[in-house]
Short mmCIF file of C-alpha atoms and ligand atoms in Angstrom, two decimals:
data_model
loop_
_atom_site.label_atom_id
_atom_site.label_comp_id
_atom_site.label_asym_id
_atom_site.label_seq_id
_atom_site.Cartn_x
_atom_site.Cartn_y
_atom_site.Cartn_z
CA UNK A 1 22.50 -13.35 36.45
CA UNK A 2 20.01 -12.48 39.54
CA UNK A 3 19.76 -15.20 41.89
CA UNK A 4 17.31 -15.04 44.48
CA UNK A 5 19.32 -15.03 47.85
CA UNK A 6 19.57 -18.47 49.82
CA UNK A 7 18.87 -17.48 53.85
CA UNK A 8 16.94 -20.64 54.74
CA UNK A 9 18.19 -24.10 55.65
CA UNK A 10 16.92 -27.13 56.59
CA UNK A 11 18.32 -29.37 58.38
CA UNK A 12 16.61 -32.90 59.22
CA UNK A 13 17.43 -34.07 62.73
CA UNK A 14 14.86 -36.59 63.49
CA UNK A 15 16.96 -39.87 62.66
CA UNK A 16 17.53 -42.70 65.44
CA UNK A 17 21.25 -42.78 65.18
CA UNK A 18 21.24 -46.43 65.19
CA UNK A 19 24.84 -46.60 63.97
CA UNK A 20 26.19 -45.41 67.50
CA UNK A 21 23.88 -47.10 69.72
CA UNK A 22 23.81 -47.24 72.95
CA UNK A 23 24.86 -43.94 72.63
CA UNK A 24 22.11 -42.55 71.33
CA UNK A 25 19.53 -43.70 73.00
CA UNK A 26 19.10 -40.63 75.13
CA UNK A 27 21.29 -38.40 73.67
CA UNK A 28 20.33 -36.97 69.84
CA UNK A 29 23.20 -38.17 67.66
CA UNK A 30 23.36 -34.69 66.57
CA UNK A 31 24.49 -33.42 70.25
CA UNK A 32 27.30 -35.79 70.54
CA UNK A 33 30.25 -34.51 71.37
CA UNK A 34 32.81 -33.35 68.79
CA UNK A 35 36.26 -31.97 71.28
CA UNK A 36 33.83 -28.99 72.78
CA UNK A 37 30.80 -28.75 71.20
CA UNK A 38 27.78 -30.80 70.24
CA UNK A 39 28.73 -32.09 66.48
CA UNK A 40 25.41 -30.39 65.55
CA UNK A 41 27.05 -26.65 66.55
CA UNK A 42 29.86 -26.93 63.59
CA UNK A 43 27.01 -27.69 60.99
CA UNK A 44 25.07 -24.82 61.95
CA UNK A 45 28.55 -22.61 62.08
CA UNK A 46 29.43 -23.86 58.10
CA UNK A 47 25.40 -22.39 57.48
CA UNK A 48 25.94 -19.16 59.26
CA UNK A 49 29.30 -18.52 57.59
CA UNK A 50 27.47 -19.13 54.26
CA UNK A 51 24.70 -16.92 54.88
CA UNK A 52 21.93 -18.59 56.28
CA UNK A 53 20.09 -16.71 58.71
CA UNK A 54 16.71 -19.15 59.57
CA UNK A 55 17.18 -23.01 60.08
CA UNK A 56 14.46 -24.78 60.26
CA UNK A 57 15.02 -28.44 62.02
CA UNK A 58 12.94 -31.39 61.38
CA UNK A 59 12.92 -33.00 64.42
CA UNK A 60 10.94 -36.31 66.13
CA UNK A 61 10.34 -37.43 69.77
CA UNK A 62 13.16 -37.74 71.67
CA UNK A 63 14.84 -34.76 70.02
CA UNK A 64 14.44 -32.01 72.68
CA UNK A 65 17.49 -31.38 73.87
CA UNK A 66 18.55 -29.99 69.78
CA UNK A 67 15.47 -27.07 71.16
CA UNK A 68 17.21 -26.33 74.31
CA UNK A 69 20.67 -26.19 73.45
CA UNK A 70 19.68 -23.27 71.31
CA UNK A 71 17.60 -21.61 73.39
CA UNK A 72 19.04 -19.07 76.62
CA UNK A 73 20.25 -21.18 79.49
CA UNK A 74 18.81 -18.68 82.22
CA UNK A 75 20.23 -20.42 85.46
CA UNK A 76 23.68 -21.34 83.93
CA UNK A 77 24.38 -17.23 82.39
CA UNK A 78 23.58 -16.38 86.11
CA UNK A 79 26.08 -18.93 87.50
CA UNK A 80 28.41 -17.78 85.38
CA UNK A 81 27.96 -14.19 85.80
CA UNK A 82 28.46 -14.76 89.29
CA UNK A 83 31.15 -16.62 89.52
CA UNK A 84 33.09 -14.29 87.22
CA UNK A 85 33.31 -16.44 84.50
CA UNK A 86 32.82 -13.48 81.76
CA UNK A 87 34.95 -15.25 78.96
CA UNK A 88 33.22 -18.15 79.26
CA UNK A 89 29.53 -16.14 79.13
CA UNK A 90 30.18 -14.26 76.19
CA UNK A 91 31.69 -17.21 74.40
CA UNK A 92 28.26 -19.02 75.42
CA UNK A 93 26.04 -15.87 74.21
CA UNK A 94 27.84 -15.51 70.93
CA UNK A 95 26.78 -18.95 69.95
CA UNK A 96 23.15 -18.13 71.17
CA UNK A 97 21.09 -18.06 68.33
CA UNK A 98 18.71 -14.44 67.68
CA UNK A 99 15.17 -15.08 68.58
CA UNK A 100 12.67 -15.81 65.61
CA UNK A 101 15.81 -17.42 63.08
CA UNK A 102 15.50 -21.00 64.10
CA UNK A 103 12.23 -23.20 63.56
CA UNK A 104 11.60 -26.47 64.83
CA UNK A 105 9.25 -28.91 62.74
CA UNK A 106 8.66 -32.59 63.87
CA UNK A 107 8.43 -35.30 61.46
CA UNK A 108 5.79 -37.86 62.56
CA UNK A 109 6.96 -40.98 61.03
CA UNK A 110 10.27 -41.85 59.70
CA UNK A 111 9.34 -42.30 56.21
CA UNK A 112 12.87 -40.95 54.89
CA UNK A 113 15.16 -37.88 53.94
CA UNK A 114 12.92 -36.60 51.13
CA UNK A 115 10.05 -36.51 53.59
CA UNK A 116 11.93 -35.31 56.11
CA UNK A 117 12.80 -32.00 53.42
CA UNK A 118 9.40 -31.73 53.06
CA UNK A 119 8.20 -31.25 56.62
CA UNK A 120 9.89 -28.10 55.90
CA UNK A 121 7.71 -26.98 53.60
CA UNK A 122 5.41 -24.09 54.43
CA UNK A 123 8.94 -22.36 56.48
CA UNK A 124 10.20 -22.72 53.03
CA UNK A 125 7.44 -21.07 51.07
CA UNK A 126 8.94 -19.64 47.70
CA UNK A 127 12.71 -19.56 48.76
CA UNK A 128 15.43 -21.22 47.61
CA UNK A 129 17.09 -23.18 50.25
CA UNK A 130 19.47 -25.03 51.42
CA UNK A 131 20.09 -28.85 53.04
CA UNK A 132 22.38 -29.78 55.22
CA UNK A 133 22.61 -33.46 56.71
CA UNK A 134 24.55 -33.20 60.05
CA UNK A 135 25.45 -36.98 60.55
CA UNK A 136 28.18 -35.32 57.84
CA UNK A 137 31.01 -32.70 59.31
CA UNK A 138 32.86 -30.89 56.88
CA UNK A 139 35.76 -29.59 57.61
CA UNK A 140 37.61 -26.68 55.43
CA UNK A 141 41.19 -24.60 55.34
CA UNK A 142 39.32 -21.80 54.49
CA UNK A 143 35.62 -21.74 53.13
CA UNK A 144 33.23 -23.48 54.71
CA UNK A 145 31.45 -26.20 51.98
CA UNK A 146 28.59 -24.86 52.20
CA UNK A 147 29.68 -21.11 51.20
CA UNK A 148 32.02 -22.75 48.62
CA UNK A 149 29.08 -23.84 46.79
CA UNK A 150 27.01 -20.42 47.39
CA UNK A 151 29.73 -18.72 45.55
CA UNK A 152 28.63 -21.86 42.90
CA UNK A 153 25.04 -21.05 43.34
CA UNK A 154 25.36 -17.31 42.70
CA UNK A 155 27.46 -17.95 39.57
CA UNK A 156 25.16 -20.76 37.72
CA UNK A 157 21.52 -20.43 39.86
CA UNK A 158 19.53 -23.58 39.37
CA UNK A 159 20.50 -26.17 42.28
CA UNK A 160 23.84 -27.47 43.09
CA UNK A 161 24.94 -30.67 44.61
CA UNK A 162 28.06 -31.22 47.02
CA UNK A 163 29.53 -33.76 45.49
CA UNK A 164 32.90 -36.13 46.50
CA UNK A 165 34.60 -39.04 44.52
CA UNK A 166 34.46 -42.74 46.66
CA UNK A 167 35.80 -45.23 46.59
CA UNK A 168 34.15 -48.33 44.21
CA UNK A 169 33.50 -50.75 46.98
CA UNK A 170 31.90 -47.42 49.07
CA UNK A 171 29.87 -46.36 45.90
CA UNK A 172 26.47 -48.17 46.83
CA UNK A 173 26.24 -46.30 50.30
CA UNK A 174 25.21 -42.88 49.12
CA UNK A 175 23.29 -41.23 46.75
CA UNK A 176 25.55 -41.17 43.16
CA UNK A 177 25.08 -38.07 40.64
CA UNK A 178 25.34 -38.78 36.34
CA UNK A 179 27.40 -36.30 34.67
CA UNK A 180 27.10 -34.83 31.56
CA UNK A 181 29.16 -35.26 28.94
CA UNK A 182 32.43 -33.80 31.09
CA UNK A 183 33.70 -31.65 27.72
CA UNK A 184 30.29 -29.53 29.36
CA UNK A 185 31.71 -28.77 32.85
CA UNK A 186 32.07 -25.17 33.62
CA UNK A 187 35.46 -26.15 35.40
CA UNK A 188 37.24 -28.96 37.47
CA UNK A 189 34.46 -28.57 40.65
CA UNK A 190 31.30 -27.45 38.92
CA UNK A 191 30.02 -29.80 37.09
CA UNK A 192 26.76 -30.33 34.64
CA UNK A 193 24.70 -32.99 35.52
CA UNK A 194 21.57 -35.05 34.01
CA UNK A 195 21.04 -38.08 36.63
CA UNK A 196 20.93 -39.07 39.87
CA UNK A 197 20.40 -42.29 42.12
CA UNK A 198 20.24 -44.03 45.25
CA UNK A 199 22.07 -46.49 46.63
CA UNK A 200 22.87 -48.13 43.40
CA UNK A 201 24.53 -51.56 43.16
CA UNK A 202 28.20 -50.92 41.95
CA UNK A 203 27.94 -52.28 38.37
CA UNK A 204 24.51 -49.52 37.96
CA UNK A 205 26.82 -46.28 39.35
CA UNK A 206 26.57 -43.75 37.31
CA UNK A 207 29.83 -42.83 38.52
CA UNK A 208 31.56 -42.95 41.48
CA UNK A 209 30.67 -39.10 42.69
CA UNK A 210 28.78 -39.80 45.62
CA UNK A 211 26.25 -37.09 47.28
CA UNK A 212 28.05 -35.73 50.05
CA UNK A 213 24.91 -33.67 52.44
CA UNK A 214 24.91 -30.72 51.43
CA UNK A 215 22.45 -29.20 49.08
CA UNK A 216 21.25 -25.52 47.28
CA UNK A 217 17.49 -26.26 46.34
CA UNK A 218 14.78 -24.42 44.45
CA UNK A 219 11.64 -24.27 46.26
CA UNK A 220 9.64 -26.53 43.33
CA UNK A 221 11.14 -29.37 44.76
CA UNK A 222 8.60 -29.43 47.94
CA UNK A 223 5.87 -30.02 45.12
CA UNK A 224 7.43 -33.10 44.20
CA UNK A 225 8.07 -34.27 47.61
CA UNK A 226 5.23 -34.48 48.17
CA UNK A 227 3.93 -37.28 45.87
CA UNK A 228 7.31 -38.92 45.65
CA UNK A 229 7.01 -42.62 45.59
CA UNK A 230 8.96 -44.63 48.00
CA UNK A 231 12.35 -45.38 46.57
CA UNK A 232 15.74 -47.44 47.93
CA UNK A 233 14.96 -49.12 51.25
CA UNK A 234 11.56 -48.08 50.98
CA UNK A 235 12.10 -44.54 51.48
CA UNK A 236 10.63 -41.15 50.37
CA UNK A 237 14.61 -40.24 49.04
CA UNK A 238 15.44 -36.69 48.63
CA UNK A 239 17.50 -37.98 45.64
CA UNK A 240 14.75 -39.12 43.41
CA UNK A 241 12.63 -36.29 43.84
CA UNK A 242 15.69 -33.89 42.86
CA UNK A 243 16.26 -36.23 39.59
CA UNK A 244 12.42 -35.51 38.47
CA UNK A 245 13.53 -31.94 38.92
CA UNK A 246 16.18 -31.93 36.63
CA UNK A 247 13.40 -32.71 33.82
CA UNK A 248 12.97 -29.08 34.54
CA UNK A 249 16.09 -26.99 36.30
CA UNK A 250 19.01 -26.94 36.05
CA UNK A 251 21.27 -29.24 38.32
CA UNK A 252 25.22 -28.53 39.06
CA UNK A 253 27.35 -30.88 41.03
CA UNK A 254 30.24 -29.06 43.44
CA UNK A 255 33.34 -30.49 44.15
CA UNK A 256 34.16 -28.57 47.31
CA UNK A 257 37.55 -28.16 49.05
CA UNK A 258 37.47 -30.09 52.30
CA UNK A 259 37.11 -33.55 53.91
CA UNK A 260 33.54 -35.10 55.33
CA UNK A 261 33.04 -37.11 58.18
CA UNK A 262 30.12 -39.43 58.94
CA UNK A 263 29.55 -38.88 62.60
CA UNK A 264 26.62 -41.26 62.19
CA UNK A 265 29.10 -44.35 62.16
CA UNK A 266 31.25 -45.18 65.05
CA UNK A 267 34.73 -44.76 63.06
CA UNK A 268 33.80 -41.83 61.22
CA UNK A 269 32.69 -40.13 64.50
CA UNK A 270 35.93 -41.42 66.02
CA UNK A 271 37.73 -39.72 63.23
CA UNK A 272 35.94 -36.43 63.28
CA UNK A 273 37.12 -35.98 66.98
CA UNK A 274 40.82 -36.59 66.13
CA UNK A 275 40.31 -34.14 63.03
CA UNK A 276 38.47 -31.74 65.23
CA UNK A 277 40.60 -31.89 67.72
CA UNK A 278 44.11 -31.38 66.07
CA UNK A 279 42.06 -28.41 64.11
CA UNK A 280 41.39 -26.98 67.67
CA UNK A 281 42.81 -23.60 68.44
CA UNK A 282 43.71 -24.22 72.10
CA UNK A 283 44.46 -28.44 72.38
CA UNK A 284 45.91 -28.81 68.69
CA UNK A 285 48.89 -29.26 69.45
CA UNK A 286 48.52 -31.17 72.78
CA UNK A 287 45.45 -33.43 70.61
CA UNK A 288 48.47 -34.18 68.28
CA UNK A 289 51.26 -35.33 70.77
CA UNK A 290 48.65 -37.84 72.27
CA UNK A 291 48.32 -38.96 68.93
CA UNK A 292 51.94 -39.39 68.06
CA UNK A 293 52.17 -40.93 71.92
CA UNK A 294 49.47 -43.89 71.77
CA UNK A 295 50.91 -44.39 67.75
CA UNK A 296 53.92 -45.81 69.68
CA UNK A 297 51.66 -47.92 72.09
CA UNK A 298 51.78 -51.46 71.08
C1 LIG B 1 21.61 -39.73 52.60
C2 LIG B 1 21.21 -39.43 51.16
C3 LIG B 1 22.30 -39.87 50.20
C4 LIG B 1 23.62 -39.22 50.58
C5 LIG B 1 23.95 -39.50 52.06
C6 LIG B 1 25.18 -38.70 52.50
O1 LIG B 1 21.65 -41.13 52.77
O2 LIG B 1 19.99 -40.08 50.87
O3 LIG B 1 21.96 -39.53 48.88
O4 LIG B 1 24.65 -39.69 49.74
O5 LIG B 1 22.86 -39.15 52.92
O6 LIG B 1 25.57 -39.04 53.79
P1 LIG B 1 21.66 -41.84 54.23
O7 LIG B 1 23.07 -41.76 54.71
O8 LIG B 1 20.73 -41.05 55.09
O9 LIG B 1 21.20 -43.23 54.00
#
């Protein structure tokens, strides 16, 4: 089958952060730090290494600093330069985004994820695209999530869901995907699916597969977006307008190969750095003696 290629991404940015306040107050929750780089920098890495080649952010007031991190820091490259700090430019420049691939959108009011996805809209046109929600850091041996489930994508078409099994006493937190009849999956990570919701109460889970932040969507779904009702905590939720597209297309859940991190709470940010960290070419292994070191502290 002929899929139509998946270059764009959106990725919503405009959230408060709330969850690591004061923190965030000045800082975007997005450029936090993660051991070197703003947590925001690994999610667009994951995109690149799957392909994407525009990201569009939907941003809000207070958000500026997401614009000028990827844009040219004139004054600093000539510090650099003259100081003789080469490695250290080039490692800066290779991150630099080309001009023209990144878009920046603002969402007005914070009426939710699904409206935030469709603030996106006329970048998106007719393309297939994907989502990426970088409260969550994924991190992988080998392929990043997001080109694990491209492979997915170019196998089945349709739209596929990163999906991840919770805990029952988590189960309520996230978005929750229905599976088909399981004698239907394709294999042990690709899996059919005819139902979705949000935030359901435990004993109303349709399973306990919970929607991890990562997405491959088919354009249509901006049509639905926008005359979505408000849903769960009186949201515009991406995940009820993507369960009145599967009346239509065809939806695949992905169990990918890796472990996510919600950077948007204070322990799963605080976990993220340790993962990060001991991951980390150049401090691993120094990251993991401190560890082993303040595991003896009383
Ligand atoms: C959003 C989505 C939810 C998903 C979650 C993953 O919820 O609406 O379906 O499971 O992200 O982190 P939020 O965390 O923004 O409430």
């Amino acid at each position: 089958m002929k899929m139509k290629p998946v270059k764009k991404a959106v990725l919503p940015v405009a959230g408060f952060g709330t969850r690591v306040l004061p923190a965030t107050k000045t800082v975007p929750k997005e450029m936090l730090t993660i051991v070197d780089r703003p947590a925001l920098q690994y999610v667009v890495d994951e995109a690149v290494e799957a392909g994407i080649e525009h990201f569009v952010f939907v941003t809000a007031r207070g958000k500026i600093a997401i614009e000028d991190y990827f844009d040219s820091a004139y004054e600093l490259e000539d510090a650099l330069q003259n100081k003789g700090k080469i490695e250290l430019l080039s490692e800066l420049k290779a991150k630099q985004p080309l001009e023209g691939t990144m878009s920046f959108v603002r969402q007005q009011q914070a009426k939710g994820l699904g409206h935030a996805v469709w603030c996106a809209r006329d970048i998106i046109g007719d393309d297939p695209f994907a989502v990426l929600l970088p409260d969550v850091l994924i991190q992988t041996d080998v392929k990043s999530c997001l080109a694990q489930m491209m492979n997915a994508y170019y196998e089945v078409g349709g739209n596929i869901i990163a999906v991840d099994p919770v805990p029952d006493d988590r189960v309520s937190n996230y978005g929750v995907i229905r599976p088909k009849d399981p004698k239907t999956a394709r294999n042990k990570s690709l899996i059919e699916m005819d139902g979705m919701v949000e935030k359901p109460a435990l004993e109303d889970a349709p399973s306990n597969l919970k929607i991890t932040g990562r997405y491959i969507l088919q354009p249509e779904l901006m049509g639905l977006l926008k005359d979505q009702a408000a849903g769960a905590g009186g949201e515009i939720q991406l995940t009820d307008a993507m369960a009145r597209l599967m009346q239509t297309q065809d939806f695949h859940a992905f169990i990918y190969d890796g472990q996510d991190y919600d950077c948007g709470s204070k322990l799963g940010y605080f976990e993220a750095v340790i993962a990060f960290a001991r991951a980390h070419p150049d401090i691993g292994q120094d990251a993991q003696n401190l560890i082993n070191k303040s595991a003896k502290l009383k």
